[in-house]
Each structure stands twice: as C-alpha cells, then as structure tokens.
Coordinates of C-alpha atoms in Angstrom, one line a residue:
Chain A
M9 CA -0.7 -19.4 -12.7
K10 CA 0.8 -19.8 -9.2
I11 CA -0.4 -18.0 -6.1
F12 CA 2.0 -18.3 -3.2
T13 CA -0.1 -19.6 -0.4
I14 CA 0.2 -18.8 3.3
A15 CA -1.9 -21.2 5.4
E16 CA -3.9 -19.3 8.0
S17 CA -5.1 -22.1 10.4
I18 CA -2.4 -22.2 13.1
N19 CA -4.0 -19.5 15.2
I20 CA -4.3 -19.1 18.9
M21 CA -8.0 -18.3 18.4
S22 CA -8.7 -21.8 17.2
K23 CA -10.5 -24.1 19.6
T24 CA -7.9 -26.9 19.1
I25 CA -4.8 -24.9 18.5
G26 CA -5.3 -22.3 21.3
P27 CA -5.2 -24.8 24.2
A28 CA -2.4 -26.8 22.5
I29 CA -0.2 -23.7 22.4
R30 CA -1.0 -22.8 26.0
E31 CA -0.4 -26.3 27.2
K32 CA 2.7 -26.8 25.0
N33 CA 1.0 -29.9 23.5
K34 CA 2.8 -30.5 20.2
G35 CA 0.4 -33.1 18.8
P36 CA -2.5 -31.0 17.4
I37 CA -0.1 -28.3 16.1
Q38 CA 2.1 -30.7 14.2
K39 CA -0.9 -32.5 12.8
M40 CA -2.3 -29.3 11.5
A41 CA 1.1 -28.2 10.1
E42 CA 1.3 -31.5 8.3
E43 CA -2.2 -31.1 6.9
E44 CA -1.5 -27.6 5.7
L45 CA 1.7 -28.7 4.0
A46 CA 0.1 -31.7 2.4
A47 CA -2.6 -29.4 1.1
G48 CA 0.1 -27.5 -0.8
A49 CA 0.7 -24.5 1.5
D50 CA 3.9 -22.7 0.6
M51 CA 4.2 -21.0 4.0
L52 CA 2.5 -21.4 7.4
D53 CA 1.2 -18.4 9.4
L54 CA 1.7 -18.8 13.1
N55 CA -0.8 -16.4 14.7
L56 CA -0.4 -15.7 18.4
G57 CA -2.6 -12.7 18.5
P58 CA -1.5 -10.1 21.1
A59 CA 0.5 -12.7 23.1
R60 CA 1.0 -10.3 26.0
K61 CA 2.2 -12.9 28.5
A62 CA 5.4 -14.8 27.7
G63 CA 4.8 -14.3 24.0
D64 CA 8.5 -14.7 23.2
E65 CA 8.8 -18.1 24.8
M66 CA 5.5 -19.2 23.2
M67 CA 6.6 -18.1 19.7
R68 CA 10.0 -19.8 20.0
W69 CA 8.4 -23.0 21.1
L70 CA 5.8 -22.8 18.3
V71 CA 8.4 -22.2 15.6
E72 CA 10.5 -25.1 16.8
T73 CA 7.5 -27.4 17.1
V74 CA 6.5 -26.7 13.5
Q75 CA 10.0 -27.0 12.2
E76 CA 10.1 -30.5 13.6
V77 CA 7.5 -31.4 11.0
K78 CA 9.6 -29.9 8.2
K79 CA 13.0 -28.5 8.8
D80 CA 13.0 -26.0 6.0
V81 CA 9.3 -24.9 6.4
R82 CA 8.7 -21.2 5.6
L83 CA 6.9 -19.4 8.4
A84 CA 5.0 -16.1 8.9
L85 CA 5.3 -14.7 12.5
D86 CA 1.9 -13.2 13.2
T87 CA 1.6 -11.4 16.5
T88 CA 1.4 -7.8 17.8
N89 CA 4.0 -8.7 20.4
T90 CA 7.3 -7.5 18.9
A91 CA 9.5 -9.5 21.4
A92 CA 7.6 -12.6 20.3
V93 CA 8.4 -11.8 16.7
E94 CA 12.1 -11.4 17.5
A95 CA 12.1 -14.7 19.5
G96 CA 10.7 -16.4 16.4
L97 CA 13.2 -14.8 14.1
Q98 CA 16.1 -16.2 16.2
V99 CA 15.0 -19.8 15.7
C100 CA 13.6 -19.8 12.1
N101 CA 15.7 -22.0 9.8
E102 CA 14.5 -20.2 6.7
R103 CA 13.9 -16.6 6.0
A104 CA 10.8 -15.7 8.0
L105 CA 7.9 -13.3 7.1
I106 CA 7.1 -10.7 9.8
N107 CA 3.3 -10.3 9.8
S108 CA 3.0 -7.4 9.8
I109 CA 4.4 -3.8 9.9
S110 CA 2.1 -0.9 9.3
A111 CA 2.7 2.8 8.8
Q112 CA 2.0 3.5 12.5
P113 CA 5.2 5.0 13.9
Q114 CA 5.5 2.5 16.8
S115 CA 5.1 -0.5 14.4
M116 CA 7.8 0.8 12.0
Q117 CA 10.2 1.9 14.8
E118 CA 10.0 -1.4 16.6
R119 CA 9.9 -3.8 13.7
L120 CA 11.7 -2.4 10.6
P121 CA 15.1 -2.8 12.4
L122 CA 14.2 -6.5 12.9
V123 CA 13.8 -6.8 9.1
K124 CA 17.3 -5.5 8.7
K125 CA 18.9 -7.4 11.5
Y126 CA 17.5 -10.8 10.6
D127 CA 17.2 -10.3 6.8
A128 CA 13.5 -11.1 7.1
D129 CA 10.6 -10.5 4.8
F130 CA 7.7 -8.5 6.1
V131 CA 4.1 -7.8 5.3
A132 CA 3.8 -4.0 4.7
L133 CA 0.3 -3.3 5.9
T134 CA -1.1 -0.2 4.3
M135 CA -2.6 1.1 7.5
S136 CA -1.6 4.4 9.1
E137 CA -2.1 6.1 12.4
E138 CA -5.5 7.2 11.2
G139 CA -6.5 3.5 10.9
I140 CA -7.9 1.7 7.9
P141 CA -7.2 3.5 4.6
R142 CA -10.4 4.9 3.0
D143 CA -9.3 4.6 -0.6
S144 CA -6.4 3.8 -2.9
S145 CA -4.6 7.1 -2.3
E146 CA -4.5 6.6 1.5
R147 CA -3.1 3.1 0.8
A148 CA -0.3 4.6 -1.3
V149 CA 0.4 7.2 1.4
A150 CA 0.8 4.5 4.0
L151 CA 3.0 2.4 1.8
T152 CA 5.3 5.3 1.0
T153 CA 5.5 6.1 4.7
I154 CA 6.8 2.6 5.4
M155 CA 9.1 2.8 2.4
A156 CA 10.7 6.1 3.6
M157 CA 11.8 4.6 6.9
G158 CA 12.7 1.2 5.2
D159 CA 15.0 3.1 2.8
E160 CA 16.7 4.9 5.6
L161 CA 17.5 1.6 7.2
G162 CA 18.7 0.2 3.8
I163 CA 16.0 -2.5 3.5
D164 CA 15.9 -4.2 0.1
H165 CA 12.5 -3.7 -1.6
A166 CA 12.4 -7.4 -2.2
R167 CA 11.7 -7.8 1.5
Y168 CA 8.3 -6.1 1.2
W169 CA 5.1 -8.1 0.9
V170 CA 2.6 -5.3 0.4
D171 CA -0.8 -5.9 1.9
P172 CA -3.4 -3.4 0.6
I173 CA -6.0 -4.7 3.2
V174 CA -8.9 -6.7 2.0
L175 CA -12.2 -5.6 3.5
P176 CA -15.6 -7.2 3.6
V177 CA -17.9 -6.9 0.6
S178 CA -20.9 -6.9 2.9
V179 CA -19.6 -3.8 4.6
D180 CA -18.4 -1.5 1.9
I181 CA -18.0 -2.3 -1.8
N182 CA -15.9 0.8 -2.3
Q183 CA -13.2 -0.7 -0.2
V184 CA -13.3 -3.9 -2.3
K185 CA -12.9 -1.8 -5.4
A186 CA -10.2 0.4 -3.8
Y187 CA -8.1 -2.7 -3.2
M188 CA -8.4 -3.6 -6.9
E189 CA -7.5 -0.1 -7.9
F190 CA -4.5 0.0 -5.6
L191 CA -3.0 -3.4 -6.3
P192 CA -1.6 -2.7 -9.8
M193 CA 0.0 0.5 -8.5
V194 CA 2.2 -1.5 -6.0
K195 CA 4.7 -2.4 -8.6
D196 CA 5.1 1.2 -9.7
I197 CA 5.5 2.5 -6.2
L198 CA 7.8 -0.2 -5.0
P199 CA 9.4 -2.1 -7.9
G200 CA 10.8 -5.5 -6.8
A201 CA 8.3 -5.9 -4.0
T202 CA 5.7 -8.7 -3.9
N203 CA 2.2 -8.6 -2.3
T204 CA -0.1 -10.6 -0.1
C205 CA -3.4 -10.3 1.5
G206 CA -5.7 -11.6 4.2
L207 CA -8.1 -12.9 1.5
S208 CA -10.9 -14.4 3.6
N209 CA -11.7 -11.0 5.1
V210 CA -13.6 -10.2 1.9
S211 CA -16.3 -12.6 3.0
N212 CA -16.5 -11.6 6.6
G213 CA -20.1 -11.3 7.6
A214 CA -21.4 -13.5 4.7
P215 CA -23.1 -16.8 5.5
N216 CA -20.4 -19.3 6.5
E217 CA -21.3 -21.9 3.9
L218 CA -21.0 -19.3 1.1
R219 CA -17.8 -17.6 2.2
P220 CA -15.4 -19.8 0.2
I221 CA -17.1 -18.7 -3.0
L222 CA -16.5 -15.0 -2.4
N223 CA -12.9 -15.8 -1.4
R224 CA -12.2 -17.8 -4.5
V225 CA -13.7 -15.5 -7.0
Y226 CA -12.1 -12.5 -5.5
L227 CA -8.7 -14.2 -5.7
M228 CA -9.3 -15.0 -9.4
M229 CA -10.0 -11.3 -9.9
L230 CA -7.0 -10.2 -7.9
Y231 CA -4.7 -12.6 -9.8
H232 CA -5.5 -10.8 -13.0
L233 CA -4.5 -7.5 -11.3
G234 CA -1.2 -8.8 -10.1
Q235 CA -1.8 -10.7 -6.9
E236 CA 1.1 -13.0 -6.2
S237 CA 0.4 -14.3 -2.7
A238 CA -2.5 -14.7 -0.3
I239 CA -3.1 -15.9 3.2
V240 CA -5.7 -18.6 2.7
D241 CA -7.6 -21.4 4.3
S242 CA -5.6 -24.4 3.1
Y243 CA -8.5 -26.7 4.0
D244 CA -10.4 -25.1 1.1
V245 CA -9.5 -27.7 -1.5
E246 CA -10.9 -25.7 -4.4
M247 CA -9.0 -22.6 -3.3
M248 CA -5.7 -24.5 -3.2
A249 CA -6.4 -25.9 -6.7
I250 CA -7.0 -22.4 -8.0
C251 CA -3.7 -21.2 -6.4
R252 CA -1.9 -24.1 -8.1
G253 CA -3.2 -23.1 -11.5
E254 CA -5.6 -26.1 -11.8
R255 CA -8.7 -24.1 -12.5
M256 CA -7.5 -22.0 -15.4
D257 CA -10.8 -22.2 -17.3
Q258 CA -12.6 -20.5 -14.4
V259 CA -9.7 -18.0 -13.9
E260 CA -9.8 -17.1 -17.6
Y261 CA -13.6 -16.7 -17.5
V262 CA -13.3 -14.3 -14.6
G263 CA -10.5 -12.5 -16.4
K264 CA -12.8 -11.8 -19.4
L265 CA -15.5 -10.4 -17.1
L266 CA -12.8 -8.2 -15.5
N267 CA -11.8 -7.0 -18.9
G268 CA -15.4 -5.7 -19.4
E269 CA -16.5 -8.5 -21.7
D270 CA -20.0 -9.5 -20.6
V271 CA -19.6 -13.2 -21.3
Q272 CA -22.9 -14.9 -20.3
P273 CA -22.5 -18.0 -18.2
T274 CA -23.0 -21.3 -20.0
N275 CA -23.0 -23.7 -17.0
D276 CA -23.6 -23.7 -13.2
T277 CA -20.0 -23.0 -12.3
E278 CA -19.9 -20.0 -14.6
K279 CA -23.2 -18.8 -13.3
M280 CA -21.8 -18.8 -9.8
L281 CA -18.6 -17.1 -11.0
Y282 CA -20.7 -14.5 -12.9
K283 CA -23.0 -13.6 -10.1
T284 CA -20.1 -13.4 -7.6
F285 CA -18.0 -11.4 -9.9
K286 CA -20.8 -8.9 -10.3
V287 CA -21.1 -8.3 -6.6
L288 CA -17.4 -8.1 -6.0
N289 CA -16.9 -5.7 -9.0
G290 CA -19.6 -3.4 -7.6
D291 CA -22.0 -4.0 -10.6
V292 CA -24.6 -5.5 -8.4
L293 CA -25.3 -4.7 -4.7
Y294 CA -24.2 -7.5 -2.4
S295 CA -26.9 -9.3 -0.3
H296 CA -26.6 -12.6 1.5
S297 CA -28.7 -14.1 -1.3
W298 CA -26.5 -12.9 -4.1
L299 CA -26.3 -16.3 -5.7
E300 CA -30.0 -16.6 -6.1
D301 CA -30.7 -13.0 -7.0
Chain B
M10 CA -23.2 26.1 -30.0
A11 CA -25.9 26.3 -27.4
F12 CA -25.1 25.2 -23.9
E13 CA -26.6 21.8 -23.1
F14 CA -27.2 21.0 -19.5
P15 CA -25.5 17.8 -18.5
K16 CA -27.9 15.1 -17.5
D17 CA -27.4 11.8 -15.8
K18 CA -28.8 8.7 -17.3
Y19 CA -30.7 6.1 -15.3
N20 CA -31.6 2.5 -15.8
G21 CA -34.3 2.0 -13.3
K22 CA -37.5 3.3 -11.9
I23 CA -38.8 3.3 -8.3
V24 CA -41.8 1.1 -8.0
E25 CA -45.2 2.8 -7.7
V26 CA -46.9 1.6 -4.5
T27 CA -50.5 2.4 -3.8
I28 CA -51.5 2.8 -0.1
G29 CA -55.1 3.0 1.1
A30 CA -58.1 1.7 -0.8
G31 CA -60.9 3.3 -2.7
D32 CA -61.2 7.1 -2.4
K33 CA -58.4 7.1 0.2
A34 CA -55.8 5.5 -2.1
R35 CA -52.6 7.4 -2.7
T36 CA -49.7 6.4 -4.8
V37 CA -46.0 7.0 -4.0
G38 CA -42.8 6.2 -5.9
G39 CA -42.5 6.1 -9.7
E40 CA -39.4 8.3 -9.9
T41 CA -37.0 7.7 -12.7
A42 CA -34.2 10.0 -11.5
M43 CA -32.3 10.9 -8.3
P44 CA -34.3 12.9 -5.7
L45 CA -35.3 16.4 -6.8
C46 CA -33.6 16.1 -10.1
N47 CA -36.8 17.0 -11.9
F48 CA -34.9 18.0 -15.0
E49 CA -33.6 14.4 -15.4
G50 CA -36.6 12.2 -15.1
E51 CA -40.2 11.7 -14.1
F52 CA -41.6 12.4 -10.7
P53 CA -45.3 11.3 -11.1
N54 CA -46.1 11.3 -7.4
R55 CA -45.5 13.9 -4.7
P56 CA -43.7 12.9 -1.5
L57 CA -46.4 12.3 1.1
V58 CA -46.4 14.1 4.4
A59 CA -47.9 11.9 7.2
M60 CA -48.5 12.7 10.8
E61 CA -48.0 10.6 13.9
V62 CA -50.9 9.6 16.1
Y63 CA -50.3 7.6 19.3
D64 CA -52.7 5.0 20.6
R65 CA -52.6 6.1 24.2
A66 CA -51.9 9.4 26.0
E67 CA -49.7 7.6 28.5
V68 CA -47.0 6.8 25.9
C69 CA -46.7 10.6 25.2
E70 CA -46.1 11.6 28.8
T71 CA -42.4 12.5 28.2
W72 CA -43.1 14.6 25.1
A73 CA -41.8 18.2 24.8
P74 CA -44.6 20.7 25.7
A75 CA -44.3 22.1 22.2
C76 CA -45.5 18.7 20.8
K77 CA -48.2 18.2 23.4
A78 CA -49.9 21.5 23.1
P79 CA -51.4 21.2 19.6
F80 CA -52.9 17.8 20.5
A81 CA -54.0 18.6 24.1
D82 CA -57.7 18.2 23.3
V83 CA -57.3 14.9 21.5
M84 CA -54.5 13.0 23.2
G85 CA -55.9 9.7 24.4
D86 CA -58.5 9.6 21.6
A87 CA -56.6 8.4 18.6
V88 CA -59.6 8.8 16.3
A89 CA -60.1 12.4 17.2
W90 CA -56.4 13.0 17.0
A91 CA -56.1 11.5 13.5
K92 CA -59.1 13.5 12.3
K93 CA -57.6 16.7 13.7
C94 CA -54.3 16.0 11.9
V95 CA -56.1 15.6 8.6
E96 CA -58.7 18.3 8.9
E97 CA -56.8 21.1 10.7
F98 CA -53.1 20.3 10.0
G99 CA -53.3 19.0 6.5
A100 CA -51.8 15.5 7.1
E101 CA -51.8 13.5 3.8
A102 CA -51.6 10.2 5.7
I103 CA -51.8 9.1 9.3
C104 CA -49.2 7.0 11.0
L105 CA -50.9 5.2 14.0
Q106 CA -48.2 4.4 16.5
L107 CA -49.2 1.3 18.5
A108 CA -46.6 2.2 21.2
S109 CA -48.8 1.0 24.1
T110 CA -48.6 -2.6 22.8
D111 CA -44.9 -2.7 24.0
P112 CA -44.6 -5.7 26.3
N113 CA -42.0 -3.8 28.3
G114 CA -44.5 -0.9 28.7
M115 CA -48.3 -1.0 28.9
N116 CA -48.5 -4.2 27.0
T117 CA -52.0 -3.6 25.6
S118 CA -53.4 -6.5 23.6
A119 CA -53.2 -7.1 19.9
D120 CA -57.0 -7.3 19.8
E121 CA -57.4 -3.9 21.3
A122 CA -54.8 -2.5 19.0
A123 CA -56.6 -4.0 16.0
E124 CA -60.0 -2.6 17.0
L125 CA -58.5 0.9 17.5
T126 CA -56.7 0.7 14.1
K127 CA -59.9 -0.2 12.4
K128 CA -61.8 2.8 14.0
V129 CA -59.0 5.2 13.0
A130 CA -58.8 3.8 9.4
E131 CA -62.6 4.2 9.0
A132 CA -62.6 7.7 10.4
I133 CA -60.1 9.3 8.1
P134 CA -60.2 10.1 4.4
V135 CA -56.4 9.4 3.9
P136 CA -54.3 6.3 3.9
L137 CA -53.3 4.8 7.3
I138 CA -49.8 3.6 8.2
V139 CA -49.8 1.3 11.3
W140 CA -46.6 1.1 13.2
G141 CA -45.8 -1.5 15.9
C142 CA -43.9 -1.0 19.1
E143 CA -40.7 -2.3 17.5
N144 CA -40.7 -5.5 19.5
D145 CA -40.3 -8.3 16.9
E146 CA -42.5 -10.9 18.6
K147 CA -45.2 -8.5 19.7
D148 CA -45.3 -6.7 16.4
A149 CA -45.7 -10.0 14.6
E150 CA -48.7 -10.7 16.8
T151 CA -50.2 -7.2 16.8
L152 CA -49.8 -6.5 13.1
S153 CA -51.1 -9.9 12.1
K154 CA -54.2 -9.2 14.0
V155 CA -54.5 -5.6 12.6
A156 CA -54.1 -7.1 9.1
E157 CA -56.9 -9.5 9.7
V158 CA -59.3 -7.1 11.3
C159 CA -58.7 -4.5 8.6
A160 CA -58.7 -6.9 5.7
G161 CA -58.8 -5.3 2.3
M162 CA -58.2 -1.8 3.5
N163 CA -54.7 -1.8 2.0
L164 CA -53.1 -0.3 5.1
V165 CA -49.3 0.1 5.5
I166 CA -48.1 -2.2 8.3
G167 CA -44.7 -2.5 9.8
P168 CA -41.9 -2.4 10.6
A169 CA -41.1 -5.9 9.3
K170 CA -37.6 -6.9 10.2
E171 CA -35.3 -9.9 9.7
G172 CA -36.8 -11.4 12.9
N173 CA -40.5 -11.1 12.0
Y174 CA -40.9 -10.5 8.3
K175 CA -42.4 -13.9 7.7
K176 CA -45.4 -13.3 10.0
I177 CA -45.9 -9.7 9.0
G178 CA -45.3 -10.3 5.3
G179 CA -47.6 -13.4 5.4
A180 CA -50.4 -11.3 7.0
A181 CA -50.0 -8.6 4.4
I182 CA -50.3 -11.1 1.6
G183 CA -53.3 -12.8 3.2
Y184 CA -55.3 -9.7 3.9
D185 CA -54.0 -7.4 1.2
H186 CA -51.9 -4.7 2.9
V187 CA -48.5 -3.0 2.2
V188 CA -45.5 -3.8 4.3
V189 CA -42.8 -1.5 5.6
Q190 CA -39.5 -3.4 5.8
Q191 CA -36.9 -1.9 8.1
T192 CA -33.1 -2.4 8.3
P193 CA -30.5 -0.6 10.4
I194 CA -29.0 2.0 8.0
D195 CA -27.5 -0.6 5.7
V196 CA -27.9 -1.0 1.9
N197 CA -26.9 -4.7 1.8
M198 CA -29.3 -5.7 4.5
A199 CA -32.1 -3.6 2.9
K200 CA -31.7 -5.5 -0.3
Q201 CA -31.6 -8.9 1.5
L202 CA -34.8 -8.2 3.3
N203 CA -36.5 -7.3 0.0
I204 CA -35.3 -10.6 -1.5
L205 CA -36.6 -12.5 1.5
L206 CA -40.0 -10.7 1.3
N207 CA -40.2 -11.4 -2.5
N208 CA -39.4 -15.1 -1.9
L209 CA -42.2 -15.1 0.7
G210 CA -44.5 -13.9 -2.0
V211 CA -44.8 -10.2 -1.2
P212 CA -44.5 -8.3 -4.5
M213 CA -42.5 -5.2 -4.9
T214 CA -45.7 -3.2 -5.4
K215 CA -46.6 -4.0 -1.8
I216 CA -43.3 -3.0 -0.1
L217 CA -42.0 0.3 1.3
M218 CA -38.5 0.5 2.7
D219 CA -37.6 2.2 6.0
P220 CA -33.8 2.7 5.8
Q221 CA -33.9 4.3 9.3
M222 CA -32.2 7.6 10.2
G223 CA -30.7 9.7 12.9
A224 CA -31.9 13.3 13.3
L225 CA -29.9 16.3 12.5
G226 CA -26.8 16.1 14.7
Y227 CA -27.2 12.4 15.1
G228 CA -25.5 11.0 12.1
I229 CA -28.0 12.3 9.5
E230 CA -25.1 12.7 7.0
Y231 CA -24.4 9.0 7.1
C232 CA -28.1 8.2 6.8
Y233 CA -28.2 10.5 3.8
T234 CA -25.4 8.6 2.1
V235 CA -27.1 5.3 2.7
M236 CA -30.3 6.5 1.2
E237 CA -28.4 7.9 -1.7
R238 CA -26.8 4.5 -2.2
D239 CA -30.2 2.9 -2.0
R240 CA -31.4 5.1 -4.8
L241 CA -28.3 4.9 -6.9
T242 CA -28.5 1.1 -6.8
G243 CA -32.1 1.1 -7.8
L244 CA -31.9 3.8 -10.4
K245 CA -28.3 3.7 -11.9
Q246 CA -27.6 0.0 -11.5
G247 CA -31.2 -0.8 -12.2
D248 CA -31.3 -3.3 -9.3
E249 CA -34.9 -4.4 -9.1
K250 CA -34.6 -5.3 -5.4
M251 CA -33.7 -1.8 -4.5
Q252 CA -36.5 0.2 -6.2
S253 CA -38.8 0.5 -3.2
P254 CA -40.2 3.9 -2.1
L255 CA -38.6 5.1 1.1
I256 CA -40.5 5.9 4.2
L257 CA -39.0 7.7 7.3
D258 CA -40.4 8.5 10.7
V259 CA -38.6 11.9 11.0
G260 CA -40.8 13.0 14.0
K261 CA -39.8 10.1 16.2
Y262 CA -36.1 10.4 15.5
T263 CA -36.1 14.2 15.9
W264 CA -38.1 14.8 19.0
K265 CA -36.2 12.4 21.1
T266 CA -33.1 14.5 20.7
K267 CA -32.1 17.0 23.4
E268 CA -31.7 19.8 20.9
A269 CA -35.3 19.5 19.7
S270 CA -37.0 19.0 23.1
V271 CA -35.1 20.6 25.9
S272 CA -36.7 23.8 27.5
V273 CA -35.3 27.3 27.1
D274 CA -34.9 27.4 30.9
E275 CA -32.4 24.5 30.8
E276 CA -30.6 25.8 27.7
P277 CA -31.1 29.6 27.5
A278 CA -28.6 30.0 24.7
W279 CA -30.5 27.7 22.4
G280 CA -33.5 29.9 22.0
E281 CA -37.2 29.3 22.3
A282 CA -38.0 25.6 22.5
E283 CA -41.0 25.4 20.1
V284 CA -39.3 27.2 17.2
R285 CA -36.1 25.2 17.8
G286 CA -37.9 21.9 17.8
V287 CA -39.9 22.6 14.8
L288 CA -36.8 23.8 12.9
W289 CA -35.0 20.7 14.0
E290 CA -37.7 18.4 12.7
T291 CA -38.2 20.4 9.5
V292 CA -34.5 20.5 8.6
S293 CA -34.1 16.8 9.3
A294 CA -37.1 16.2 7.1
V295 CA -35.7 18.3 4.2
D296 CA -32.5 16.3 4.5
V297 CA -34.1 13.0 4.0
L298 CA -36.4 14.5 1.4
A299 CA -33.3 15.4 -0.6
A300 CA -32.0 11.9 -0.1
G301 CA -35.1 10.4 -1.6
A302 CA -37.9 10.0 1.0
D303 CA -41.3 9.2 -0.5
I304 CA -43.2 9.3 2.7
L305 CA -42.2 11.5 5.7
I306 CA -43.8 11.0 9.0
L307 CA -43.8 14.1 11.2
R308 CA -45.0 15.0 14.6
H309 CA -45.5 18.8 14.9
P310 CA -48.2 20.6 12.8
D311 CA -45.8 23.5 12.1
S312 CA -43.2 21.2 10.6
V313 CA -45.9 19.7 8.4
R314 CA -47.0 23.1 7.2
I315 CA -43.5 24.2 6.4
L316 CA -42.5 20.9 4.8
K317 CA -45.5 20.8 2.6
K318 CA -44.7 24.3 1.4
I319 CA -41.2 23.3 0.6
I320 CA -42.4 20.3 -1.3
D321 CA -44.8 22.5 -3.3
E322 CA -41.9 24.7 -4.3
L323 CA -39.5 21.9 -5.1
M324 CA -42.1 19.9 -7.1
A325 CA -43.4 23.0 -9.0

C-alpha cells in the first residue's frame, strides 16, 4: 500500500505561516516544509486562499522559498487567483499540481489552458456551477464536463487528479457514501487519471481531538475503493504510517468490514476501527460520542 | 399466485414513555414501523394532541385575533385556560408555556412559575407539559424549581438543550419527571444529546425528543426529512439512542408566520384570516404527524378538533 501524500499545512490561514508569507519571512515556511518532507510527504500544498492582492508575486516567492529547501520538491499550487497559479507554474522546477479546476465555466476557461501550456497536473474538482454535487451522478456529470473541455485542448488524461469532494460525516452521511460510490467509477470514466481528496474535511465539525480517527479510518476505506492520493496533515504520525503501508493489519481489518464481513473487534484498536467504520459506512448514525456509543 | 403486499422490515421499536401520574397518565411511543404504516407494525398508542396555555396574558398580546377569541375569557388565568382546553376543546394534554419567565421580557421568577405550574397540574385530568422560555440559563433555573415543587407528578419538562441539559436532566431524575430534549433540526445532534442525557442517568423511558420544525412554507419539507431520518435510524438501523417519541410545538411555529396570522384587510387575496390560520396549523400538524410526531402541541381549538378527527381516521 502506498498513498501519495500532499501535505496541507503551508496555508495562509495558519497563525504562523500567514504572517510569514505576508512579511516574506522565509524561516517559518522553510521550517515547516522541512518538517513535512521529513514526515514523508510526497508533495507540499501551498495554499494562498483568494490572494487577491499581489497574489502572483506572493506565489512566486513562496515556490522559490520552498524550493530552496529541496530543489526538486513537488508542489501543489492552491489558490483561487489564477494569475498567482501561473506565476507559480513559471518557477516550479518539477511538474506542479494546480489545485484546483472545477466544472465551473470560468474555472475551466481560465485554468485548463495553463495545464496545457505548462504541462502541469491538476486537481479536477467535481463541482459544477450548481455548487457541491448532491450524489455520485452529479459528480460524474461535473467530471465529464471538465473532460470535454480538457479533450478539446488535447490534455492528457494522466494530468487529471480527480477529487470527488469529501464532505463531513457530521453533516450528511449520504455524501460520505456518495464519495465511496463514485470513487471506483473514476477509472471507468477517465482511464489513466489518478485521484486525490481533501481528506480531513470528513471530520469537519467533529471534536478536534477525535478528528484524526475519522480521517484515518476513512482513508483506509477509500484505499480499498481505489484512492491513490490524499491531501493530509503530515503532522499526524499515524496517518503518515498508514499512507506508507505500515499499518496493514488495520487496513486489512477495515477492508474486511468494507467487504461486508462483520468481523468483531478483538482489541482496542480494532474496536476503534469498527465503531468508526460503522459511522462512516452509514450503518450507525454519527454523533460526537460515536466511540463510546 | 395471490398478490402479496410488500412490507418493510424493521429492527427497532420506539420507546414507550409514560407522561403524567396516576389517573392522568398517558403513554406515547411504542411504534414498530414508520409513521402511519399500520400494515407493517404495531402502533399501541395514539398520537397525543396537546394544547398550549400561556402563563400570562401579556405574552399573548401580539397574537392573531383568531387565536385570542376562543380564550378571551380565560387569558391571564392559566388554570381556567387549561381547564377550558380540556373540557371544551378536547385537549389530551396541556402544554404550559412559561413565556413570562424570559429574562428579556417580563422576567417573572422561577418560584412564581413553579407555583403556577403546580396549580395547573392539579387542576387538570390530563398530563402536563411544561415549556420554558427557551433561555438556557433561566430555563435551567425555572424548570429545576418546577421539578422540585411538582415532585412525583411525572410532568414533561423542557426543552433541555446542549447548554442546560445537565441541570434540567438532573432535576428530572431527582424529582421523577420526563425531559424534552431539543436540537436544531439535526439528526446527529439529536442522537448526541440523548447519549449525554443517558450518561447523566436519564433513562430512555424518560426522554421525549423535539426535533424542531418550521411551519408550512418555512422549510417544513426539510424538517420532515430530518424526522424521517430520526425514525429510520431508530427503526431500520435499530439505533437505541434514536428511539425516543417525538414532540412538536406546531402551534408556536405556525402562528408566528405571516400566512397564518395576517388579517384579511392586509391581504385580501388570502381569504378569511381564521380559516386560513387554522388550515395552516392543521396542515403543518398533519405533515409532522406523517413524519412521526407522537405528541403535537396546537394552539387553536378548531385545529385540535380537525386533527383529532384525522388521527381517528388514520388510526382506525
């Protein structure tokens, strides 16, 4: 097992990183990049948010700053400012990942040409003009919309990292299930593409100290359904170990549950996996006390 | 081959909760199938139609004339109002609204509210539901006092929310009452609050769930689906934390809408105000009845009469 990990922590919303980016203070950013890489991250996400003011300059500086830590680091350029994305693409040493392009016309029209021009990878976010998809069919519609324009531009399907959009279990279990239903379809709709996801959104709204458990178990479930990559918290040591394939006993146990085998837990770890699996699979209604229930 | 009607299978049962003590006791819940699917399971207890009674006339000042008229002779005297609802209008339970305790309003004291509650409870032959002013802190104080003064009467007290369930739940355990727990139209939060109340020591046989609602035209479809999910979780998934009977204050949510209360002079095209308001309340009530309500609290006597007739027919 190997899940390609994109580390999520270099984010302008962060209390340490935000000011460092704005003040062009390399120290905290390079330190975090080193830590993420040391933790085993395969790619680093550089999240500038909307970056309305001087976003291009900011992204260029940020890419160069992080590349000073590791020349051939792989980077995801994560901002809604397209000029900033392009500025980043111009200075990336390795093939960059544009995060993201949705099926909204403006997003496709502005950004798909950049994929072609810079031979970049991109996150194909299955969101359309109507917003968040309600089920697996709407996810498929959004993906084929992106694909139609991508094909016109002659974009290789290998450039696509399809993101079926992870949504919180505490909000709507049907969305958690719709993701799992859609994920295996991706390779049929778009052979040759890979996938990724903003994993930690599954635990949004859950008590902070329990969020990693939901994130980890969901990833184990998604792995069995074909998940190849995820944007994760690289400071979650257990998560990184799972992604490296070092928790195969747990991953296999979850796989059996996903197969419909009701394998009763025999120890505390399995008990935690079992209960968490049950809420994420929609067998038991989620509540903040799901582990004690 | 004879046609066989397809039937759903269920793995759970709604908990039977008894409210009121002695001769006044009534039981709700006990269903083993989705609402009104009598052909699929047991429905041992009829849904209960309760009527609202307010503690002070002042808190009803803004009411629609259609709602004031039937109670004109008793407003301001909660005991007489409650008796009238039972004797003349056929209320199967009374919901005493302690609206005047609101610290942002008249701020009447917990002691006063508790004394009034006891008088009303003693005067009526049906169970009493006691509703706070929906201020977490004040309700904790008022309902604790009510619980103490009315010890052993097995009243329904609430709403207990995330912010005050410990005090209200504790008082219910200490003085033997039933708790209404309330969450904002959310299945996950509803389950969580039941878990918390259970952990506190309140058994499922002492909990009613208020999933909250919007009236017709105010998101009732969404409320319907949330109640439906509450029920599916309890009955199909057999989730023991989601098997509480449901209670809804339809009157309060309905009559605050413009459609139910505005006068015909203001909206001539909408037709006569009283008929319109009653229909608005009745249709809203039938909606939540179909979604699984076990106790419906109404305001207007005509709505009560129509709803009871509908229940008679549906339960026959």
